[in-house]
Coordinates of C-alpha atoms in Angstrom, one line a residue:
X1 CA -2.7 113.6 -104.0
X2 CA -1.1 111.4 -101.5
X3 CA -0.5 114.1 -98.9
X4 CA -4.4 114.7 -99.5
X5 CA -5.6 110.9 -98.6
X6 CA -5.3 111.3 -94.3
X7 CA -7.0 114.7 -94.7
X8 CA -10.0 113.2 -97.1
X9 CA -9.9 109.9 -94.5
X10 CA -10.5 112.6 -91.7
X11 CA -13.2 114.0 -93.5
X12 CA -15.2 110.9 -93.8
X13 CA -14.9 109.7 -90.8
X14 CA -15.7 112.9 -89.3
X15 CA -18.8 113.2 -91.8
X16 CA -19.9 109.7 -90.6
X17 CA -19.4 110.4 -87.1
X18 CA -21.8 113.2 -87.2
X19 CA -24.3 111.3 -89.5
X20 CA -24.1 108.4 -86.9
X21 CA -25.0 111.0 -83.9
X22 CA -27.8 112.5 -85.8
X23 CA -29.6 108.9 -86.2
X24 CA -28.9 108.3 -82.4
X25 CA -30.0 111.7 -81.5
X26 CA -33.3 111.2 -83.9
X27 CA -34.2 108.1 -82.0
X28 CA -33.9 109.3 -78.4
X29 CA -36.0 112.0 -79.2
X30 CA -38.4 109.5 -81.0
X31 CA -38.3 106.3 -79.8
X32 CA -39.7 103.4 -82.1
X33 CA -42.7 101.8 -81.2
X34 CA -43.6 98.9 -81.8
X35 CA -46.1 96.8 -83.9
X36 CA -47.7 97.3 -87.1
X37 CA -48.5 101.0 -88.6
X38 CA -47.5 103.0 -85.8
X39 CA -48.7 101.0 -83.0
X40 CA -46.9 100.9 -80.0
X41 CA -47.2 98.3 -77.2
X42 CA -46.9 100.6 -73.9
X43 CA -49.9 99.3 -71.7
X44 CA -51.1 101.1 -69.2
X45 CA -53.0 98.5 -66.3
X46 CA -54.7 101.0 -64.4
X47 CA -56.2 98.7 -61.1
X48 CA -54.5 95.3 -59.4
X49 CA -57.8 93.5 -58.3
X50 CA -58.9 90.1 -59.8
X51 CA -58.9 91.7 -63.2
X52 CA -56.2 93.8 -63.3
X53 CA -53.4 91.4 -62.0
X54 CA -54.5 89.1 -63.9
X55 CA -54.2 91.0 -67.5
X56 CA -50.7 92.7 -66.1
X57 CA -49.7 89.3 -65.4
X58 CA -51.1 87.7 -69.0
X59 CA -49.2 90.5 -70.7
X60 CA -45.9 91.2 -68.7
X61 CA -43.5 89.7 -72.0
X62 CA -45.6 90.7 -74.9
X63 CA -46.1 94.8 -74.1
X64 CA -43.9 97.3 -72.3
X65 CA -46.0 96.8 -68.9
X66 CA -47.1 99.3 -66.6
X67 CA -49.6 98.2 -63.2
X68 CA -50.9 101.0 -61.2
X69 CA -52.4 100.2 -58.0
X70 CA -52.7 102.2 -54.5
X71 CA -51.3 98.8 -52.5
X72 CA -48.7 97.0 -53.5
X73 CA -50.4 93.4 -53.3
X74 CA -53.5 91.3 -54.8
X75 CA -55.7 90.3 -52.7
X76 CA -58.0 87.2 -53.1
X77 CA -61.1 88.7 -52.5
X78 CA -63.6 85.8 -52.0
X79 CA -61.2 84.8 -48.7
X80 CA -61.2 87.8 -47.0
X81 CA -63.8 86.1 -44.8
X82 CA -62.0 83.2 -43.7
X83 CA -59.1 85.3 -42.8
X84 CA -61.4 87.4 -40.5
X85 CA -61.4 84.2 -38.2
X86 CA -58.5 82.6 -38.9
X87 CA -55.6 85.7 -40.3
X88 CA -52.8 82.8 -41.0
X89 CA -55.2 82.0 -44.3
X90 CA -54.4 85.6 -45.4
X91 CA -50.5 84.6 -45.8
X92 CA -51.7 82.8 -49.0
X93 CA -55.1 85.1 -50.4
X94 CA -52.7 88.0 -50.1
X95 CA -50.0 88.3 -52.9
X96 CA -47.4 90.7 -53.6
X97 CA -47.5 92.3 -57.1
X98 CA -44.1 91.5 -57.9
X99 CA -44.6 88.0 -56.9
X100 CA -46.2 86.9 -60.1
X101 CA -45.0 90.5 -62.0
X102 CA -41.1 89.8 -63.5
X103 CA -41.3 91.3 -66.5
X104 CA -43.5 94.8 -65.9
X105 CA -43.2 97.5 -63.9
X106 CA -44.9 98.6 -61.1
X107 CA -46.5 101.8 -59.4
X108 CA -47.9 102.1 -56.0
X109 CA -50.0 104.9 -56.4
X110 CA -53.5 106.3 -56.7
X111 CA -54.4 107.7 -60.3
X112 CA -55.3 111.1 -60.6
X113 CA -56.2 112.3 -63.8
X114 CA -56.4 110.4 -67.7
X115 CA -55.6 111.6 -70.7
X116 CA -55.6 110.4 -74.3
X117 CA -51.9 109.5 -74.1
X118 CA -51.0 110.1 -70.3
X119 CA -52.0 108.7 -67.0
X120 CA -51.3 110.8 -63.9
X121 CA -50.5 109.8 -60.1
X122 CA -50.8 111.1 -57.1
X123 CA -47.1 110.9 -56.3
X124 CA -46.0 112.5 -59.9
X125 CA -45.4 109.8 -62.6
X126 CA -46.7 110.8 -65.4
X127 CA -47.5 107.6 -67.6
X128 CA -47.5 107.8 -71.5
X129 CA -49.6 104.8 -72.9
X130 CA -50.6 103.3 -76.4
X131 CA -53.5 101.2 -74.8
X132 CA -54.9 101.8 -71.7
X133 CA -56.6 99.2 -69.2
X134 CA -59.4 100.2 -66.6
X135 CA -59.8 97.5 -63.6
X136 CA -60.8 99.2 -60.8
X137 CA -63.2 97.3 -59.7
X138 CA -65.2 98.3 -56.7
X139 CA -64.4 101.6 -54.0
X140 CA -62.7 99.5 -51.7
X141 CA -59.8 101.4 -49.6
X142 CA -57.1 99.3 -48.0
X143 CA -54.0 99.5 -46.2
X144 CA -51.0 100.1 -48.7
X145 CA -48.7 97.6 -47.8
X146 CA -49.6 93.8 -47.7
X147 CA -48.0 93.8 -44.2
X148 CA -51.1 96.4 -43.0
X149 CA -53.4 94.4 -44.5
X150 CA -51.9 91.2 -42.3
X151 CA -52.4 93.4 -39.1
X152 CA -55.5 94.4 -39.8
X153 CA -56.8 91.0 -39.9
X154 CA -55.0 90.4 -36.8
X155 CA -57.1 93.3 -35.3
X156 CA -60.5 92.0 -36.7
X157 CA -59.6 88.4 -35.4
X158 CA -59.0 90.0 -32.1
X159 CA -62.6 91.9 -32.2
X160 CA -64.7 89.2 -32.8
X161 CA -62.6 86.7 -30.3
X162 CA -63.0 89.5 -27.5
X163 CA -66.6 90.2 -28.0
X164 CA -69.7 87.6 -26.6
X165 CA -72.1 89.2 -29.4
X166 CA -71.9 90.3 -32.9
X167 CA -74.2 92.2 -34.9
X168 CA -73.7 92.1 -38.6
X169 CA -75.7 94.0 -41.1
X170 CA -76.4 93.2 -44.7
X171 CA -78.1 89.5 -46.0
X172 CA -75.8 89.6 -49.1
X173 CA -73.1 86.8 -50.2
X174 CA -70.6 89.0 -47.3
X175 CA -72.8 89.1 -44.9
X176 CA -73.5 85.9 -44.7
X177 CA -70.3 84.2 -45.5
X178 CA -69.3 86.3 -42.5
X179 CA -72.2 85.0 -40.5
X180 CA -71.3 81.9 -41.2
X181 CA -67.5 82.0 -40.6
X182 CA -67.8 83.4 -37.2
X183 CA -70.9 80.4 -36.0
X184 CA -68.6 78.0 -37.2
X185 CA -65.4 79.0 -35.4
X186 CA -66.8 80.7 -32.6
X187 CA -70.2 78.8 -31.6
X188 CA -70.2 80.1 -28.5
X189 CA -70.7 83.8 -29.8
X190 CA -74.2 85.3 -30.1
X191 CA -74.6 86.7 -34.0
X192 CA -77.1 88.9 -35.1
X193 CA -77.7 89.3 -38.5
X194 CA -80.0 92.0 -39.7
X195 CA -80.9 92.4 -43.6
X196 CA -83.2 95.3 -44.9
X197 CA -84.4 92.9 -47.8
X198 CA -87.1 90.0 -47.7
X199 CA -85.0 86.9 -48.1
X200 CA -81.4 86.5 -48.0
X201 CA -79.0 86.3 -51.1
X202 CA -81.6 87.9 -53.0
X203 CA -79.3 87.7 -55.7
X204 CA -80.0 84.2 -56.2
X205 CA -83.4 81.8 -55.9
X206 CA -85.9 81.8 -53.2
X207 CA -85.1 78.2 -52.3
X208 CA -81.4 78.8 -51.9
X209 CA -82.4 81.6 -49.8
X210 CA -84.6 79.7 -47.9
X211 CA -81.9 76.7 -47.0
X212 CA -79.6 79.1 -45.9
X213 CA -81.8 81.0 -43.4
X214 CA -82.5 77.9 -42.0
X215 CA -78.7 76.5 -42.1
X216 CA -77.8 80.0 -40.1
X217 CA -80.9 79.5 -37.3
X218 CA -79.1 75.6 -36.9
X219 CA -75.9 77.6 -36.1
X220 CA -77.6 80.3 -34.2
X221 CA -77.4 82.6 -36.1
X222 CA -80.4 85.3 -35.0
X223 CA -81.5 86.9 -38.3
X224 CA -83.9 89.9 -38.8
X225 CA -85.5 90.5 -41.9
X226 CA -87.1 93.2 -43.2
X227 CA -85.2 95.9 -41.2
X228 CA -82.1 98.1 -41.0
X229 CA -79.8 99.2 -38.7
X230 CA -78.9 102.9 -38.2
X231 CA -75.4 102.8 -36.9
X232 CA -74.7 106.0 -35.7
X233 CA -77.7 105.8 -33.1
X234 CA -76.5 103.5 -30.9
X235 CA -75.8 104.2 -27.3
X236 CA -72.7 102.4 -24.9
X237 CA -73.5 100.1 -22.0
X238 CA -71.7 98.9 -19.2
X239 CA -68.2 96.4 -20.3
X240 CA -68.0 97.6 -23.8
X241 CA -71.7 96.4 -25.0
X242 CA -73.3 98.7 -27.4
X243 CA -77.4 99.0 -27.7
X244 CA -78.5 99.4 -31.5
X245 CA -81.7 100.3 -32.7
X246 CA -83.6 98.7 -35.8
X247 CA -86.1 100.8 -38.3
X248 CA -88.9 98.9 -36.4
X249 CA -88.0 99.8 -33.0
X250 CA -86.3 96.2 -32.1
X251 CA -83.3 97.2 -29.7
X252 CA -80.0 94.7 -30.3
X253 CA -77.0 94.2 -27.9
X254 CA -73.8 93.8 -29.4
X255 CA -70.0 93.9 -28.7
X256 CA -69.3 95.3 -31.8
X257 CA -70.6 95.3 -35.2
X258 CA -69.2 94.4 -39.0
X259 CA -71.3 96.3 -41.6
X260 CA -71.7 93.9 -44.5
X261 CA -73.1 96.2 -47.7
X262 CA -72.2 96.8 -51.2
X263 CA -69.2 99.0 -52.6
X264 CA -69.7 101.6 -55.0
X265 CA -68.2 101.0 -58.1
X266 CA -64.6 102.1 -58.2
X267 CA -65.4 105.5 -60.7
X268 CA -65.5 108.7 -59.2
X269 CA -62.1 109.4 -59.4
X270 CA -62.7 109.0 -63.4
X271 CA -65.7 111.6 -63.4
X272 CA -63.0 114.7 -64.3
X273 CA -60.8 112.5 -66.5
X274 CA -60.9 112.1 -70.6
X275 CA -63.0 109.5 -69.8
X276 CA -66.2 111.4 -68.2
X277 CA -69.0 111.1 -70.2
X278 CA -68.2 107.2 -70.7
X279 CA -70.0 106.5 -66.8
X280 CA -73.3 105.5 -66.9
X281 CA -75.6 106.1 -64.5
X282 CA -74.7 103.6 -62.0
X283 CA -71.2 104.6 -62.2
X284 CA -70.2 102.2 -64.5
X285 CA -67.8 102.2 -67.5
X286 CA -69.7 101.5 -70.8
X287 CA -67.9 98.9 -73.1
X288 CA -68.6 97.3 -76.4
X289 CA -68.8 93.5 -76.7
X290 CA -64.3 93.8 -77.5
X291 CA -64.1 95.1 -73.9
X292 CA -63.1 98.2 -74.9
X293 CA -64.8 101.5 -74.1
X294 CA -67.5 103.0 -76.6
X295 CA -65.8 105.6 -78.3
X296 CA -62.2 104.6 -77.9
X297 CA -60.0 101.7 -80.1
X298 CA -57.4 101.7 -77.4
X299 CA -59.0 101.8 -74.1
X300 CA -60.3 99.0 -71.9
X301 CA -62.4 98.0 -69.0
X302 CA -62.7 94.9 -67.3
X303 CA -64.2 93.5 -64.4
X304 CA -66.8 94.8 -61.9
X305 CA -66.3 98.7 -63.5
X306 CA -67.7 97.4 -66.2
X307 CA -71.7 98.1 -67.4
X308 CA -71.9 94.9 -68.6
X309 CA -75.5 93.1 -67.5
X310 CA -74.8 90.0 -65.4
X311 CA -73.7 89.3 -62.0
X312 CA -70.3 90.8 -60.6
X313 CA -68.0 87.8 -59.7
X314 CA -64.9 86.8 -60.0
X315 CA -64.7 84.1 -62.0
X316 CA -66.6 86.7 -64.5
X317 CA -63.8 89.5 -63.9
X318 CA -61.0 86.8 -64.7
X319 CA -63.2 85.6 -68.0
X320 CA -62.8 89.8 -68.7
X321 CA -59.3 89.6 -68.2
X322 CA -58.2 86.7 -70.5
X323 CA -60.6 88.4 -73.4
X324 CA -59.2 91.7 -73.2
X325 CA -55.7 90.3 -72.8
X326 CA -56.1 88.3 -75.7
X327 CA -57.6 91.1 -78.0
X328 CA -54.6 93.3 -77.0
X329 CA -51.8 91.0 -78.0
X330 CA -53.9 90.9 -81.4
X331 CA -53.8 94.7 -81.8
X332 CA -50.2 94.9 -80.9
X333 CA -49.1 92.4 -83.4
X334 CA -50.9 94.3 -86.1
X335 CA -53.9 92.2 -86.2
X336 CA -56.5 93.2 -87.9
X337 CA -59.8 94.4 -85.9
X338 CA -62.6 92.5 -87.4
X339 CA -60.4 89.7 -85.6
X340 CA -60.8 90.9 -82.1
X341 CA -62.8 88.6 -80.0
X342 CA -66.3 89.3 -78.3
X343 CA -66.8 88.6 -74.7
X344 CA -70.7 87.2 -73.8
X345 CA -71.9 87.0 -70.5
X346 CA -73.5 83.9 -69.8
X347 CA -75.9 82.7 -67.0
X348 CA -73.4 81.4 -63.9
X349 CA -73.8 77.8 -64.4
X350 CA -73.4 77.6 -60.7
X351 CA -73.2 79.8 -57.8
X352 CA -71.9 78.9 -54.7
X353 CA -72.0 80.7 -51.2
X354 CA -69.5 79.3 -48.2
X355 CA -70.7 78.4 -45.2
X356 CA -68.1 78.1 -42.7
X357 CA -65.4 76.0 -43.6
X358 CA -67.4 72.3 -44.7
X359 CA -70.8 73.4 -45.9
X360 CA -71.8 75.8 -48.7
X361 CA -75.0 76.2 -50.6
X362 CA -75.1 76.5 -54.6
X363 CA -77.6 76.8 -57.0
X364 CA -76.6 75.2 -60.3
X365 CA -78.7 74.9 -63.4
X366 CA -80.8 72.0 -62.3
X367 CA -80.9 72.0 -58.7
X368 CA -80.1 73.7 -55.1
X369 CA -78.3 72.2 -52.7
X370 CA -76.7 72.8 -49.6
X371 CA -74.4 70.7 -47.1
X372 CA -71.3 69.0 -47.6
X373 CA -71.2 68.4 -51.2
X374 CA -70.8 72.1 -52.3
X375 CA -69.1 72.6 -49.8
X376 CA -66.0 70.1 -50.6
X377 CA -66.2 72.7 -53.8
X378 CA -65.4 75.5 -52.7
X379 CA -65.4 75.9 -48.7
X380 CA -62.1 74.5 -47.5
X381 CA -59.6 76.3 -49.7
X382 CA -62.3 79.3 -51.0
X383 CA -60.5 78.4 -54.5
X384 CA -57.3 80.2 -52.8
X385 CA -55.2 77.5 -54.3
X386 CA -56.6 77.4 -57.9
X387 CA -56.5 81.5 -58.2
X388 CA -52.2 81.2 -57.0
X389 CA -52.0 78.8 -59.8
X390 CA -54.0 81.0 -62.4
X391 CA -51.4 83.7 -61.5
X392 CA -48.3 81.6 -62.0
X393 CA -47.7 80.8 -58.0
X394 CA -47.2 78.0 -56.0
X395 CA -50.3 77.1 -54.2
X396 CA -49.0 75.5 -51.4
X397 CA -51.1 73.0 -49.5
X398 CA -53.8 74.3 -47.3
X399 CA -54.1 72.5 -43.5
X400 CA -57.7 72.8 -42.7
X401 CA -57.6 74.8 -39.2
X402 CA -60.2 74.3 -36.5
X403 CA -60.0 76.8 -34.0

């Protein structure tokens, strides 16, 4: 029996070994995931705008993190205006993913296809995801790198300073934050602004409308209402001037132009996915009052692709964002759904439109104003500093520039 004990030792070890193998065999083949009954925690952040970074960023250390995004930077949209005229203010509105991204990864890339489990990119990766998060906002394209994006606000900047006259066209928040940007720098420069509606800002009161027509003709600021501009017909003069032609036979001279319209929700890449029949009419994802879209427990929607009824902002797409984020970690730890907290769009209490880099006009609850007192609000920094902070970066002080 004693010459027996190093052969049965053998044995056992050799029985363990395999046993041991066949555990670590078992769970590369089926990883764990984790969570309560079955859940896992890979999320799937398909969009970097103001929604989407924001949720990657709120759930980098509680999920294992995946951002897709066709550039690899945020940008601060509500200061893409002020770097139009002054491109140095872009150094701080644009921000590189993996500035305020340390624990996720990352995927430059546009999206492709969605399926229940898998998202697919154009450059190959095939994503597997327990929850998935739409934030792609708007149909926006932009240069890929953040470095592109500098340079092409180097080549705006270098537009506007070479041209005498500017038409712009579209009476919205853009066009005339733009408007009033350029008066404000460049006062010497003749600006057009033409706007098919009755009134500008129609998205806000008649009297807030009304101030601002009348701050833009102080600056001016030539402005057309009631017409539209059909930019293809326009014929070249002498030194670079173009002629266009308005819908009631107005001719305007111009250097060069900056068309100032609305973007059509970011969706029609999603019209041959899993998700198809989820777009309503305006090409907008529809979602419950969890943020999630009808008809699925583990897929999201935030921000501006969202059907929700009220105005498309970004304080809004960052309220999304914190809502969503929060009724994900709740899912993930097993939480129960009744649980899951409801988003409710709520009047703006305030809405404020920059104009130039001192005044503004805003419309809060009980009044309309316009001057210097919104304008310390929001018009100096364009809340540049306050969104850095939000996304866990320095804000750095701002030196008000006067060109």
């Amino acid at each position: 029996s004693i010459l027996e004990l190093p052969f049965f030792s053998l044995l056992i070890s050799a029985q363990f070994f395999f046993f041991v193998k066949k555990i670590i065999v078992s769970i590369m083949e089926n990883p764990p995931e984790w969570g309560d009954g079955g859940r896992g925690r890979r999320v799937v952040v398909i969009g970097g705008g103001v929604a989407g970074s924001l949720i990657a960023k709120s759930l980098q250390f509680d999920a294992d993190l995946t951002l897709i995004d066709p550039k690899d930077y945020f940008e601060i949209p509500w200061a893409s205006l002020r770097a139009t005229v002054e491109p140095s203010f872009a150094e701080r509105s644009l921000i590189h993913h993996k500035d305020y991204l340390a624990n996720g990864r990352l995927i430059v890339s546009e999206v492709t296809n969605i399926t229940n489990k898998e998202v697919l990119t154009a450059d190959g990766h095939q994503v597997t995801y327990d929850y998935l998060v739409v934030a792609t906002g708007h149909y926006d394209p932009l240069p890929v790198t953040r470095t592109e994006r500098l340079e092409e606000y180097q080549t705006e900047n270098e537009r506007i300073k070479a041209a005498d006259s500017i038409l712009i066209v579209g009476g919205g928040p853009t066009g005339v934050e733009l408007a009033a940007e350029i008066a404000v720098d460049f006062p010497q420069k003749k600006v057009t602004l033409v706007h098919d509606g009755s009134r500008l800002l129609e998205f806000i009161g008649p009297k807030a409308s009304d101030k601002t027509l009348e701050w833009l003709k102080n600056k001016n600021v030539e402005v057309k209402l009631m017409q539209s501009v059909d930019l293809s017909n326009n014929t070249n003069n002498s030194g670079g001037n173009r002629t266009y032609f308005t819908s009631s036979g107005e001719t305007i001279r111009a250097d060069c132009h900056f068309l100032c319209a609305g973007k059509p929700p970011g969706s029609e890449w999603l019209r041959e996915t899993y998700l198809k029949d989820r777009i309503d009419n305006f090409g907008r994802l529809k979602v419950d009052e969890n943020l999630r879209i009808k008809g699925h427990r583990n897929i999201f929607a935030v921000g501006d692709i969202t059907d929700i009824k009220e105005l498309k902002q970004g304080y809004s797409a960052q309220k999304h964002a914190l809502v969503a984020a929060k009724n994900l970690k709740l899912l993930m730890s097993g939480g129960k759904e009744s649980k899951l907290a409801i988003y409710e769009p709520r009047p703006s209490p305030k809405i404020i439109v920059s104009l130039g880099r001192q005044d503004a006009v805003a419309q809060f609850s009980f009044t309309t104003i316009i001057g210097l007192v919104p304008g310390m609000i929001k018009s100096k920094d364009l809340y540049v500093g306050k969104t850095r902070k939000k996304m866990g970066i320095q804000p750095k002080k701002y030196t008000l520039f006067h060109s």
